[in-house]
CSV table of C-alpha atoms in Angstrom, one decimal:
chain,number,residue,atom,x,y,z
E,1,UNK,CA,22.0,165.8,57.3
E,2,UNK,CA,20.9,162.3,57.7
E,3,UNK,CA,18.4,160.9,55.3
E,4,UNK,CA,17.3,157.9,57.1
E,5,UNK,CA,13.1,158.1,57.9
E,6,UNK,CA,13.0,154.2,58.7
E,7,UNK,CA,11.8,155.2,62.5
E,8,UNK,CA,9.5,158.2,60.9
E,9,UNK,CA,5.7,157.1,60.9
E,10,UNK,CA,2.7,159.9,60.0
E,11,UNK,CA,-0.2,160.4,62.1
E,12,UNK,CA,-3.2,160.3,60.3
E,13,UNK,CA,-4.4,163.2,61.3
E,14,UNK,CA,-1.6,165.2,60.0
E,15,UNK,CA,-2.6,165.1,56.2
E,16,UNK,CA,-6.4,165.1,57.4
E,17,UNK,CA,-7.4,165.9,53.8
E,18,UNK,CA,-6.2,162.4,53.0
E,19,UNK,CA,-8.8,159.7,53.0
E,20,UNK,CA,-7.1,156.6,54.2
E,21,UNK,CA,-5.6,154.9,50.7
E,22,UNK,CA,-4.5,158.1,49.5
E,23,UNK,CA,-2.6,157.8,52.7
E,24,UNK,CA,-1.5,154.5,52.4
E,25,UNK,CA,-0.6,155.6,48.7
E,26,UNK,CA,1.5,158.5,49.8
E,27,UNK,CA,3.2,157.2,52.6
E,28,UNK,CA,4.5,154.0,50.3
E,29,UNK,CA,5.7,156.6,47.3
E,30,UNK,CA,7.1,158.8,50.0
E,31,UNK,CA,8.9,155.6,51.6
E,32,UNK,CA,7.8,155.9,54.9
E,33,UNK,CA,6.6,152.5,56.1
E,34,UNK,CA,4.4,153.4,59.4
E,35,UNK,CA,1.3,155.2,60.3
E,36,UNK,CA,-0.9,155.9,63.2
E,37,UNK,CA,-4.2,156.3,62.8
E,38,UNK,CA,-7.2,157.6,64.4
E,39,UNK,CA,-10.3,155.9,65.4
E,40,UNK,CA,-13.2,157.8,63.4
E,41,UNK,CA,-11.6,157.9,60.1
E,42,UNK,CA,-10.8,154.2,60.4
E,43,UNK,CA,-14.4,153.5,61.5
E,44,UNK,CA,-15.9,155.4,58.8
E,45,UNK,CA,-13.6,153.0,56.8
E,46,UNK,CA,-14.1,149.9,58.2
E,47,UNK,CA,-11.9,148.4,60.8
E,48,UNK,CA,-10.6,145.1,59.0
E,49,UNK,CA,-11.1,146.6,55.9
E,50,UNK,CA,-8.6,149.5,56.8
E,51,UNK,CA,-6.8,146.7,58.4
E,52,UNK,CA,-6.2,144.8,54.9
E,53,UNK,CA,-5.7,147.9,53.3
E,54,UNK,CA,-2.3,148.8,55.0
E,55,UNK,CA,-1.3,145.6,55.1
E,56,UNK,CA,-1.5,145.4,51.5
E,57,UNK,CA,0.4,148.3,51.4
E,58,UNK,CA,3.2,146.9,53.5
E,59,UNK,CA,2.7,149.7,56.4
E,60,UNK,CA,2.9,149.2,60.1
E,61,UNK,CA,0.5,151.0,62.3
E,62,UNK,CA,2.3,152.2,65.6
E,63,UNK,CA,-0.4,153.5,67.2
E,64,UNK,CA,-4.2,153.8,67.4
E,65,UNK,CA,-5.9,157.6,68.8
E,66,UNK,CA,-7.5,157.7,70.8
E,67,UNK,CA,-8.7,155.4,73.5
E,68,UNK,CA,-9.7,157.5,77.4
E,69,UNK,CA,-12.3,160.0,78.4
E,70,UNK,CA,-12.8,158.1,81.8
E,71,UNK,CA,-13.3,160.9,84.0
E,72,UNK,CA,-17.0,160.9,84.3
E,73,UNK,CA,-19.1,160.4,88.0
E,74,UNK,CA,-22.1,159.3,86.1
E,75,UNK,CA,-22.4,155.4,86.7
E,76,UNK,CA,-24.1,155.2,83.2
E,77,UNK,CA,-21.4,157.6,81.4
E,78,UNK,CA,-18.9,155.5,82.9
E,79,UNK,CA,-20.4,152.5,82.0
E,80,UNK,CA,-20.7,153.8,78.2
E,81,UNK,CA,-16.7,155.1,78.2
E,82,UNK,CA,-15.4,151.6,79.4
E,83,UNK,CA,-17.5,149.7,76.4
E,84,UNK,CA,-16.2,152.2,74.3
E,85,UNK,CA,-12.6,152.0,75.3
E,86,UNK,CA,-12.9,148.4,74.8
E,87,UNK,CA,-13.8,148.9,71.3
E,88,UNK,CA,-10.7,150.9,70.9
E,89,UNK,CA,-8.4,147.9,71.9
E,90,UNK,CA,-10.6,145.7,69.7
E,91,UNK,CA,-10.0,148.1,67.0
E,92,UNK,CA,-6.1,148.4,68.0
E,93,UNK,CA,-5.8,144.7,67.9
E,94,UNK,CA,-7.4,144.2,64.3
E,95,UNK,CA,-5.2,147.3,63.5
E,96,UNK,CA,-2.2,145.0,64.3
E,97,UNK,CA,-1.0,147.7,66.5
E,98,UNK,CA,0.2,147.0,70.0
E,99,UNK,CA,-0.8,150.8,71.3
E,100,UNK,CA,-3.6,152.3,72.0
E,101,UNK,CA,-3.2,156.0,73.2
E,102,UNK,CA,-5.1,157.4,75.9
E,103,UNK,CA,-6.4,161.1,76.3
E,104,UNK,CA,-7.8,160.7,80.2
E,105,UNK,CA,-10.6,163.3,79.7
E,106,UNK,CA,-11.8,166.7,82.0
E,107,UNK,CA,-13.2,167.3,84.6
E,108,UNK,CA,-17.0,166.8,84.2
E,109,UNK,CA,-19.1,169.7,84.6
E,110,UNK,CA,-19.5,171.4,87.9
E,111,UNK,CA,-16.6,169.4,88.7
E,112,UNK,CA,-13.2,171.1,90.3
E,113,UNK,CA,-11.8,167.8,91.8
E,114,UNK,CA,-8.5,166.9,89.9
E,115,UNK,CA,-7.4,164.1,92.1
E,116,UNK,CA,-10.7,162.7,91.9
E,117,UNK,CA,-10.6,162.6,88.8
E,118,UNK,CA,-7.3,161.1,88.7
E,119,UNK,CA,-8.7,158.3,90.4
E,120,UNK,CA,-11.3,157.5,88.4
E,121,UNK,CA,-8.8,157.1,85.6
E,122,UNK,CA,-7.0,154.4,87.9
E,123,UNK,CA,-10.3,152.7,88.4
E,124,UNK,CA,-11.4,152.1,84.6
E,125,UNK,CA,-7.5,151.6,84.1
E,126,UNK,CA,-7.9,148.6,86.3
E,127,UNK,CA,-10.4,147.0,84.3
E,128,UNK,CA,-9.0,148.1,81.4
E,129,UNK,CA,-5.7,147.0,81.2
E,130,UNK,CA,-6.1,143.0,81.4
E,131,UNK,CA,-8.6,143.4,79.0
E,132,UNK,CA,-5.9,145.5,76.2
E,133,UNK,CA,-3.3,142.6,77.5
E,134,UNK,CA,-5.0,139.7,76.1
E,135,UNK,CA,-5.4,140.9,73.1
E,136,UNK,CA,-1.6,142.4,72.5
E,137,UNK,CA,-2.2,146.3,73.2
E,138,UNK,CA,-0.6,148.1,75.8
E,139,UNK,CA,-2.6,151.3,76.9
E,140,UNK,CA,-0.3,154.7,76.3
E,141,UNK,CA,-1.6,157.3,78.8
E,142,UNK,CA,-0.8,160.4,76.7
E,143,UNK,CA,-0.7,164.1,79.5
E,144,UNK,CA,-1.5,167.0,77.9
E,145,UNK,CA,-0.6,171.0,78.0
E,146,UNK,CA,-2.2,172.1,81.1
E,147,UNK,CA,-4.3,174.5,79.1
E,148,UNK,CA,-6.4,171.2,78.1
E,149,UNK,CA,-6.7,170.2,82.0
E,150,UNK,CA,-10.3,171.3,82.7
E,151,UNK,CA,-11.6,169.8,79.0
E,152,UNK,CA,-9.6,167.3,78.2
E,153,UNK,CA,-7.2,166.2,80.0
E,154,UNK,CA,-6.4,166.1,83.5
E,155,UNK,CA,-3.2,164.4,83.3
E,156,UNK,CA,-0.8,167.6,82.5
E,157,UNK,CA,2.7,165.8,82.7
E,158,UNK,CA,4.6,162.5,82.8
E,159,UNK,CA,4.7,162.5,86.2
E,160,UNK,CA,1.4,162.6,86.3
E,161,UNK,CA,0.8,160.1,83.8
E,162,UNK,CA,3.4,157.4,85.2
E,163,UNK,CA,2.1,157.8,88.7
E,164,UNK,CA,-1.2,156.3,87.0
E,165,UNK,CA,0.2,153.8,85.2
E,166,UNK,CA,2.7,152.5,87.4
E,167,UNK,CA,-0.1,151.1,89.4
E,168,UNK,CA,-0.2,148.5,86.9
E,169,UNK,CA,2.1,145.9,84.8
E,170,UNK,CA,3.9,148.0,82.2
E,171,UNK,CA,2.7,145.6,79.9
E,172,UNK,CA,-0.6,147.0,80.2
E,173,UNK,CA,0.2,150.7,80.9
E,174,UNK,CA,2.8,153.2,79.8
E,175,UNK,CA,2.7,156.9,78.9
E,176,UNK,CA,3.1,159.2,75.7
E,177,UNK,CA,5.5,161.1,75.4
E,178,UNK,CA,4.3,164.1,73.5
E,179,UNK,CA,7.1,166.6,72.1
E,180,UNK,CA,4.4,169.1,71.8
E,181,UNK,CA,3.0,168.6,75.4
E,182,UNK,CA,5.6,168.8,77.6
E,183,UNK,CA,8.6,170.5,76.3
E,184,UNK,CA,7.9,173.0,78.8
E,185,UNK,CA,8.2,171.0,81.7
E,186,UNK,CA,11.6,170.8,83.7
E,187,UNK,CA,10.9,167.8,84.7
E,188,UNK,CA,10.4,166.2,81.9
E,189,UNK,CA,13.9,164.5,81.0
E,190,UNK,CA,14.0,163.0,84.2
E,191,UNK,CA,10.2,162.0,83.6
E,192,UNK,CA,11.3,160.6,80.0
E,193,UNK,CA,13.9,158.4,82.0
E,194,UNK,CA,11.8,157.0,84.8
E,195,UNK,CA,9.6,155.7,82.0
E,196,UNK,CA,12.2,154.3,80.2
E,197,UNK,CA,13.8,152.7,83.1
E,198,UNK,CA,10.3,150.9,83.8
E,199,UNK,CA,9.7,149.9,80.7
E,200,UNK,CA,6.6,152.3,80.3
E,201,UNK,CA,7.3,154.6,77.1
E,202,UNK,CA,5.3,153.3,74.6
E,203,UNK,CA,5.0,155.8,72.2
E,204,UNK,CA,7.4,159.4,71.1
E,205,UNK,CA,5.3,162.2,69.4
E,206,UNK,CA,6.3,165.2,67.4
E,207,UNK,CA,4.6,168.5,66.6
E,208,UNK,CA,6.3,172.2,67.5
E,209,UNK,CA,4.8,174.5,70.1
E,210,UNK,CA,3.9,178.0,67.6
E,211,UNK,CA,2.4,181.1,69.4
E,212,UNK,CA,0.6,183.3,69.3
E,213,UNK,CA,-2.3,180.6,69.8
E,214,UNK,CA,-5.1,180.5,67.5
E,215,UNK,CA,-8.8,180.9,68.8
E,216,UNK,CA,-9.2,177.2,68.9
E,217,UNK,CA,-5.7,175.9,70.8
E,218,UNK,CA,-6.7,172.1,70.1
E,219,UNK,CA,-5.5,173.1,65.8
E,220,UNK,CA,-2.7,175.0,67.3
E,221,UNK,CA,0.5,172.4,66.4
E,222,UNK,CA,3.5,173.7,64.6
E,223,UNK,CA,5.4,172.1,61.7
E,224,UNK,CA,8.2,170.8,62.6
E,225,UNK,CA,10.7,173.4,62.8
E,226,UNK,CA,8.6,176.3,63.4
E,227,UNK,CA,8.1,177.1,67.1
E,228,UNK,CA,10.1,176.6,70.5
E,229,UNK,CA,10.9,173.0,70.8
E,230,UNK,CA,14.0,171.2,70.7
E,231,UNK,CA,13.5,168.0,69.1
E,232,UNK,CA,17.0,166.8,69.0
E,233,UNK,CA,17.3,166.9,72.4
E,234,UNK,CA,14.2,165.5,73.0
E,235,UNK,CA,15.0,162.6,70.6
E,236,UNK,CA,18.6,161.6,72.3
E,237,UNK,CA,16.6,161.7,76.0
E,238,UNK,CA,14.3,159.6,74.8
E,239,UNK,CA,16.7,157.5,73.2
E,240,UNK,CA,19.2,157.2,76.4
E,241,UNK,CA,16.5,155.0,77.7
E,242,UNK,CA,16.9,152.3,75.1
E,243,UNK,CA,14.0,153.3,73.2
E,244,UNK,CA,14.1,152.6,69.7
E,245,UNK,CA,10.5,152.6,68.3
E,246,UNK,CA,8.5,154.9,65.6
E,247,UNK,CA,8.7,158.6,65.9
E,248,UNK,CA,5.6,160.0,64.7
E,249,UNK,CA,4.8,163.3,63.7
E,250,UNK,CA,1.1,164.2,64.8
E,251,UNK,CA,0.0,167.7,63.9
E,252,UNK,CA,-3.0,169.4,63.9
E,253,UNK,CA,-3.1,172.7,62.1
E,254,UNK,CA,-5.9,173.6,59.8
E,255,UNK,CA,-3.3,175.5,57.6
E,256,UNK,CA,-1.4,172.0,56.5
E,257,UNK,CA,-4.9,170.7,55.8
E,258,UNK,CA,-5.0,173.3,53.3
E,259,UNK,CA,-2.5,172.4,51.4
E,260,UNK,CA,-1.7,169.7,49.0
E,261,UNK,CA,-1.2,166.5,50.8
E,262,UNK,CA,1.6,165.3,48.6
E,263,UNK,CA,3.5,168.8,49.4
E,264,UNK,CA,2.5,168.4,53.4
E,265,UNK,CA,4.1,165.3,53.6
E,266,UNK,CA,7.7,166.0,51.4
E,267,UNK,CA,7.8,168.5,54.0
E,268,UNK,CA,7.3,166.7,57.2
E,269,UNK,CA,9.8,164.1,56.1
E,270,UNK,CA,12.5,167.3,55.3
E,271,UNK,CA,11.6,168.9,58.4
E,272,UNK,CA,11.6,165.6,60.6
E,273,UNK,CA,15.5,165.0,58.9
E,274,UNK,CA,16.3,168.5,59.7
E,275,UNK,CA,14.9,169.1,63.2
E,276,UNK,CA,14.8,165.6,65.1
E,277,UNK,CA,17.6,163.9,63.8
């Protein structure tokens, strides 16, 4: 079994019970040298003092979560989640970190329109994207489990999500691609290679699809190892297209949060050498 975790980097919100230098602290005893992080915790922080922290620490961080929510008809609601998302790549760029990823947001209430919705994506997409280019972040459309589509997200798969982004330079957009999201999808390795091809995969997630679901899916991520997904293959797909970036494990599961952060993360790093490469 291979021992190498030079391409593993832990999401944040993984080891939730960590504040932020106890992650940084970890991560460089464990020797893992990237992180994503997640907008509120860093906030809480402070941006360029979480900034100076982990590059004290010698980390990188491959990704910022979570930019989007751009689905609302409201002209003032709108108004508020493009300022917002402009934060985001602020934040991203004093981060260091070229990516910010994008959950696209529900339908709004009352609302059953899904291409509409689609569209108003495309629209704050087009004023978005220069804006993340200047300042060195590309914007990572991220689809989600179609279970999320009427809350959260009403891109469900990669085809989806590149028919958005290919609107625009992929040096602006690209896509996520989410083990835990669309390992269902038949479609997906040919999805995983259009993306490669046009230069759009910014970004490879892992966490393992576990069921039965609890009562509150969104905390309903597996350890790696534990449900239906086949990592490996997911891993040499993704990395037919050239792609050769961070692989970071993002889990949310309130029974990891539980546990001793220390112990959480030995095992991700075991279960990441056993299961994805």
């Amino acid at each position: 079994m291979s021992t190498d975790l030079s391409r593993l980097s832990l999401n944040q919100e993984t080891i939730k019970q960590w504040s932020l230098p106890e992650l940084t602290e970890g991560c460089v005893k464990a020797g893992i040298g990237q992180v994503g992080l997640w907008r509120a915790p860093v906030q809480e922080y402070g941006v360029e003092r979480a900034a100076q922290l982990v590059k004290d620490a010698g980390l990188t961080v491959t990704s910022l979560c979570r930019g989007g929510f751009l689905t609302a008809v409201d002209p003032g609601e709108r108004a508020r989640a493009l300022e917002d998302n402009r934060a985001a790549v602020d934040e991203a760029a004093a981060l260091s970190t070229d990516t910010l990823v994008l959950v696209s947001g529900g339908l709004p209430s009352g609302d059953k329109d899904l291409y509409a919705a689609r569209e108003r994506i495309a629209d704050a997409l087009a004023e978005l994207g220069p804006y993340a280019q200047e300042r060195g972040v590309r914007l990572a459309i991220e689809p989600l489990h179609p279970m999320f589509a009427s809350d959260r997200c009403v891109v469900s798969t990669l085809s989806q999500a590149l028919d958005l982004a290919e609107r625009f330079p992929a040096e602006q957009v690209g896509v996520v691609v989410d083990a835990y999201h669309v390992w269902w999808d038949d479609q997906a390795p040919a999805q995983i290679a259009r993306a490669g091809a046009g230069g759009r995969l910014h970004s490879f997630q892992l966490a393992d699809w576990i069921t039965p679901l609890p009562a509150g899916v969104l905390l309903g991520r597996g350890q790696l190892g534990d449900g239906s997904v086949d990592f490996r293959t997911m891993r040499r797909q993704v990395e037919a297209t050239g792609f050769d970036g961070p692989i970071e494990v993002e889990i949310f599961n309130e029974g990891l949060w539980a546990r001793d952060g220390a112990e959480v993360l030995a095992e991700v790093a075991s279960r990441y050498l056993e299961h994805a490469c």
